[in-house]
XYZ file of C-alpha atoms in Angstrom:
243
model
C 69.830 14.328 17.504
C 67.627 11.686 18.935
C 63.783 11.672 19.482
C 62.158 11.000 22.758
C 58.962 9.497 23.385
C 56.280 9.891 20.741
C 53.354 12.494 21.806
C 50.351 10.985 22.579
C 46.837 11.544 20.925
C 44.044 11.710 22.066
C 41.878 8.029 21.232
C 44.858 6.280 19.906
C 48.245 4.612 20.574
C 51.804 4.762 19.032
C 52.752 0.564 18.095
C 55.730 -0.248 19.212
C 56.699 2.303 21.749
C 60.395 2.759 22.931
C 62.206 5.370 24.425
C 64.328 6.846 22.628
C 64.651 6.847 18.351
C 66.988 7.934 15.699
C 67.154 10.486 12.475
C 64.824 9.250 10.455
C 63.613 6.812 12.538
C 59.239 6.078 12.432
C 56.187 5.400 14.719
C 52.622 4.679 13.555
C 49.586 5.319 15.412
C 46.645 3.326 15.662
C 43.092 4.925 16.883
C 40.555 3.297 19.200
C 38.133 1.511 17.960
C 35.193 4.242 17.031
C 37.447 6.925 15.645
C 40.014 7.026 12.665
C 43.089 8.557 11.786
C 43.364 12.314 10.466
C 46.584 13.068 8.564
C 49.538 10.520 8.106
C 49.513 7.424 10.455
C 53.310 7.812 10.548
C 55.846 10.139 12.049
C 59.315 10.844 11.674
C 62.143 12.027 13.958
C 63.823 14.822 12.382
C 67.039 15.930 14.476
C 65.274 15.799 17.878
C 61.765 16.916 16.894
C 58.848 14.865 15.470
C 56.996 15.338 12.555
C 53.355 16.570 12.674
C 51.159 14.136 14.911
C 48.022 12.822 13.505
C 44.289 13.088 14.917
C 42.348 10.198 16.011
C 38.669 11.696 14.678
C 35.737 9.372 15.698
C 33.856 7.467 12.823
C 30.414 7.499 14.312
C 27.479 9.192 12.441
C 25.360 11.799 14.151
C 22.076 13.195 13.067
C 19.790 10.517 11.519
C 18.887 11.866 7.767
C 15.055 12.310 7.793
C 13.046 11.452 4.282
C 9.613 12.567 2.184
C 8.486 9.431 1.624
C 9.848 6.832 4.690
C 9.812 7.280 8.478
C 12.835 6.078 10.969
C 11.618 2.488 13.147
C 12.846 2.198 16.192
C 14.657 4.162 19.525
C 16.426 7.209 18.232
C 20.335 7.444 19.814
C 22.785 10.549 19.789
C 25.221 8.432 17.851
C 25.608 5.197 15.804
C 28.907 3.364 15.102
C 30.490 2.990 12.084
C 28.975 -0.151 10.524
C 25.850 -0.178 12.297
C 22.357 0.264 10.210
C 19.505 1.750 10.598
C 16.262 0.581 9.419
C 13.375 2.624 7.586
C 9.616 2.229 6.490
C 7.699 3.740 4.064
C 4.810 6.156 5.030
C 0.944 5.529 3.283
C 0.652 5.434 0.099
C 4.620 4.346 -0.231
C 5.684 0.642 -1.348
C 9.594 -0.588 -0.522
C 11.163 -0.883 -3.715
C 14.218 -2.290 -2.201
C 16.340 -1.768 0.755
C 14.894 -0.192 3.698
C 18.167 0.191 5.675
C 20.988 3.164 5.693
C 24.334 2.375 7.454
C 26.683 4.370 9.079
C 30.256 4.222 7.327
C 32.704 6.698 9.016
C 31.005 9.101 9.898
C 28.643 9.601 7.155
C 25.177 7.750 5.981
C 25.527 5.676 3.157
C 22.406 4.813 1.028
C 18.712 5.534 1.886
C 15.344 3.845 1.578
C 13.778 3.391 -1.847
C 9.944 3.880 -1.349
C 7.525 4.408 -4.273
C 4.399 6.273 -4.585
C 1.705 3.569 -5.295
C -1.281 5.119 -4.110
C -3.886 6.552 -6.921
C -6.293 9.758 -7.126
C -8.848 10.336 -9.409
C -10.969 7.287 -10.464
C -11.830 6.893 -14.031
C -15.263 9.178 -14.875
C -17.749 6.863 -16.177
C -20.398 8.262 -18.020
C -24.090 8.039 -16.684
C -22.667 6.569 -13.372
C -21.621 7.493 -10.087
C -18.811 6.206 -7.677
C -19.318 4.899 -3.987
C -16.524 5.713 -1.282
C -14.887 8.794 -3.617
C -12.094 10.629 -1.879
C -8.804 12.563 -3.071
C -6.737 9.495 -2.584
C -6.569 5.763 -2.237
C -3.717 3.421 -1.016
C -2.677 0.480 -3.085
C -4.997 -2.279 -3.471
C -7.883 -0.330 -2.446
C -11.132 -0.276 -4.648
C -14.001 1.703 -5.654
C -17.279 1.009 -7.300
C -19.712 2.334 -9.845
C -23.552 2.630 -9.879
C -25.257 3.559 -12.940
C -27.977 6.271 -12.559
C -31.818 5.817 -13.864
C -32.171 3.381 -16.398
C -28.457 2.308 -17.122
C -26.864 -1.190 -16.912
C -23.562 -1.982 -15.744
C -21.001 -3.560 -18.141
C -17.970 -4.648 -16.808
C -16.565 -4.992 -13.268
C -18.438 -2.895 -10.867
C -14.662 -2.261 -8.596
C -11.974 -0.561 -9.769
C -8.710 -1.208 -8.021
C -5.916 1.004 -7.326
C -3.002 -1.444 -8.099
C 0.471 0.073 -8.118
C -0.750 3.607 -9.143
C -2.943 2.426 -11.741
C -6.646 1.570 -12.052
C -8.085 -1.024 -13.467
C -10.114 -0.722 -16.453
C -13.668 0.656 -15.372
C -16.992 -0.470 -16.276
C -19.376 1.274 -18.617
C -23.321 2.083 -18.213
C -25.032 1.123 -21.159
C -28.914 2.192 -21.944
C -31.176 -0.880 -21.426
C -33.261 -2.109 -24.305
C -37.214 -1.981 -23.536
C -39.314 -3.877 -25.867
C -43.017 -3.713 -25.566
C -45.755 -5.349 -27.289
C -46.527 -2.654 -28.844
C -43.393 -3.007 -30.902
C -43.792 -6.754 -31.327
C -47.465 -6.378 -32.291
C -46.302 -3.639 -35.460
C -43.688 -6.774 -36.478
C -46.189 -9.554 -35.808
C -43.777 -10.484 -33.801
C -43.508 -12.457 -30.247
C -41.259 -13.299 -27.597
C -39.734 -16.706 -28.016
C -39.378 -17.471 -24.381
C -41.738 -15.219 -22.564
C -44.687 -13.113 -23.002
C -44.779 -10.278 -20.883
C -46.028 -6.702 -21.978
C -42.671 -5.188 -21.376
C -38.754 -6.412 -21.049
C -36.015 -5.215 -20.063
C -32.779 -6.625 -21.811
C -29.071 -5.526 -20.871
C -26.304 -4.466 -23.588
C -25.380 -7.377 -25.268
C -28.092 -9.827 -24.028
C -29.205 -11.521 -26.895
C -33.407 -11.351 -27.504
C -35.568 -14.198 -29.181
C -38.277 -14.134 -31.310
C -40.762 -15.865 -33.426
C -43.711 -14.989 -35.609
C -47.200 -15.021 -34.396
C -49.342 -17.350 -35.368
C -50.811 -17.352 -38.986
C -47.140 -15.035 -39.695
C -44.212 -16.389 -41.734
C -41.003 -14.657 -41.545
C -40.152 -11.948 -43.909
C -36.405 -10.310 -42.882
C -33.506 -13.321 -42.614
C -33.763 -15.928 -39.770
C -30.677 -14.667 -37.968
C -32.586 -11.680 -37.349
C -35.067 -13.555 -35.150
C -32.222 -13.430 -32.388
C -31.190 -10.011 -32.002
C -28.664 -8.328 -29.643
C -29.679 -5.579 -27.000
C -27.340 -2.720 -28.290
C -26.750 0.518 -26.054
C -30.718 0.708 -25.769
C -31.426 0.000 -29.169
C -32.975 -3.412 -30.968
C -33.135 -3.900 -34.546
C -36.586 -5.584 -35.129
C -37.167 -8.975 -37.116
C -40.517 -8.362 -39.632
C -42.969 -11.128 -40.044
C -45.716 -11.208 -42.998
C -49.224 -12.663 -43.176
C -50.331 -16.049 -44.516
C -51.756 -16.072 -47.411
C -53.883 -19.174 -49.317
């Protein structure tokens, strides 16, 4: 027995339409654009019936996917078309680390923004110093900076930065080296460069001296220019004239 006309579905076509087909004979059906088939695209007549009809089931994606660590830019819609993207940025703290777009690919989100945590807690604890501006948390590139406390000297870089969830190496407080005459007068010693009754030197600053007058150096001469070391100075000696 012959077939009539094809059914119709709903958001699609039959190609090719006549009226009337043979055993055996097949249609194919096409969807509107915005929907896809369900089930085989092709039917048969079979002795005066058709086989099962297919669905035309739209490819748009509902329900934008929501994320941690990245917020949605733009106007929000009920639907989005297969194809179309959607674009993504990261919240505080968060760095792109690649794409910042999803897209809608029948019916269902493909992919998803790749943010990374960048932001840093805890600054390094420096010994014998304090830290300006501390709080739980810091974005990337942001800085803070020591102070050392009574009579310590900075060494080092007094910001720290937070640079992709790292800091950068912090600086140290060092005990300053105060010499007084005192000291110098028990070595027979004397400043090379100045004379005052009491210095201050820094870690590491190097510190001159010469014998006094009527004195001739007893310990080595590279001891005569010492080095300021975490508050502590290793004295040159100096002995009297004699003859």
């Amino acid at each position: 027995l012959p077939c009539g006309l094809p059914p119709s579905i709903q958001n699609g076509v039959v190609r090719h339409k006549k009226d009337s087909y043979q055993y055996g004979e097949k249609v194919t059906y096409t969807c509107n654009e915005g929907f896809r088939i369900y089930g085989f695209a092709s039917i048969r007549c079979l002795g005066g019936k058709w086989s099962r009809t297919p669905k035309c089931i739209s490819t748009d994606c509902f329900n934008l996917p929501s994320f941690d660590d990245a917020v949605f830019i733009g106007q929000k819609k009920k639907s989005y078309r297969s194809g179309e993207q959607v674009a993504f940025k990261c919240r505080s703290y968060y760095q792109l680390n690649g794409s910042n777009t999803i897209q809608c690919v029948k019916s269902k989100w493909i992919g998803r923004p790749v943010c990374k945590d960048v932001s840093c807690v805890n600054p390094p604890r420096v010994e014998n110093a304090v830290i300006r501006n501390d709080r739980p948390r810091y974005l990337n590139g942001e800085r803070v900076r020591y102070e050392c406390i009574g009579t310590y000297d900075i060494l080092g870089d007094v910001d720290v930065t937070c640079l992709n969830g790292t800091w950068t190496k912090p600086p140290q407080c060092k005990e300053v080296c105060e010499i007084s005459e005192e000291m110098m007068k028990k070595h027979n010693i004397q400043l090379k460069w100045t004379t005052p009754k009491k210095l201050y030197s820094k870690t590491q600053d190097h510190i001159e001296f010469i014998c006094k007058s009527g004195y001739h150096p007893v310990t080595p001469d590279h001891t005569f220019r010492t080095v300021c070391q975490e508050g502590k100075v290793v004295y040159p000696h100096c002995g009297q004239n004699t003859g």
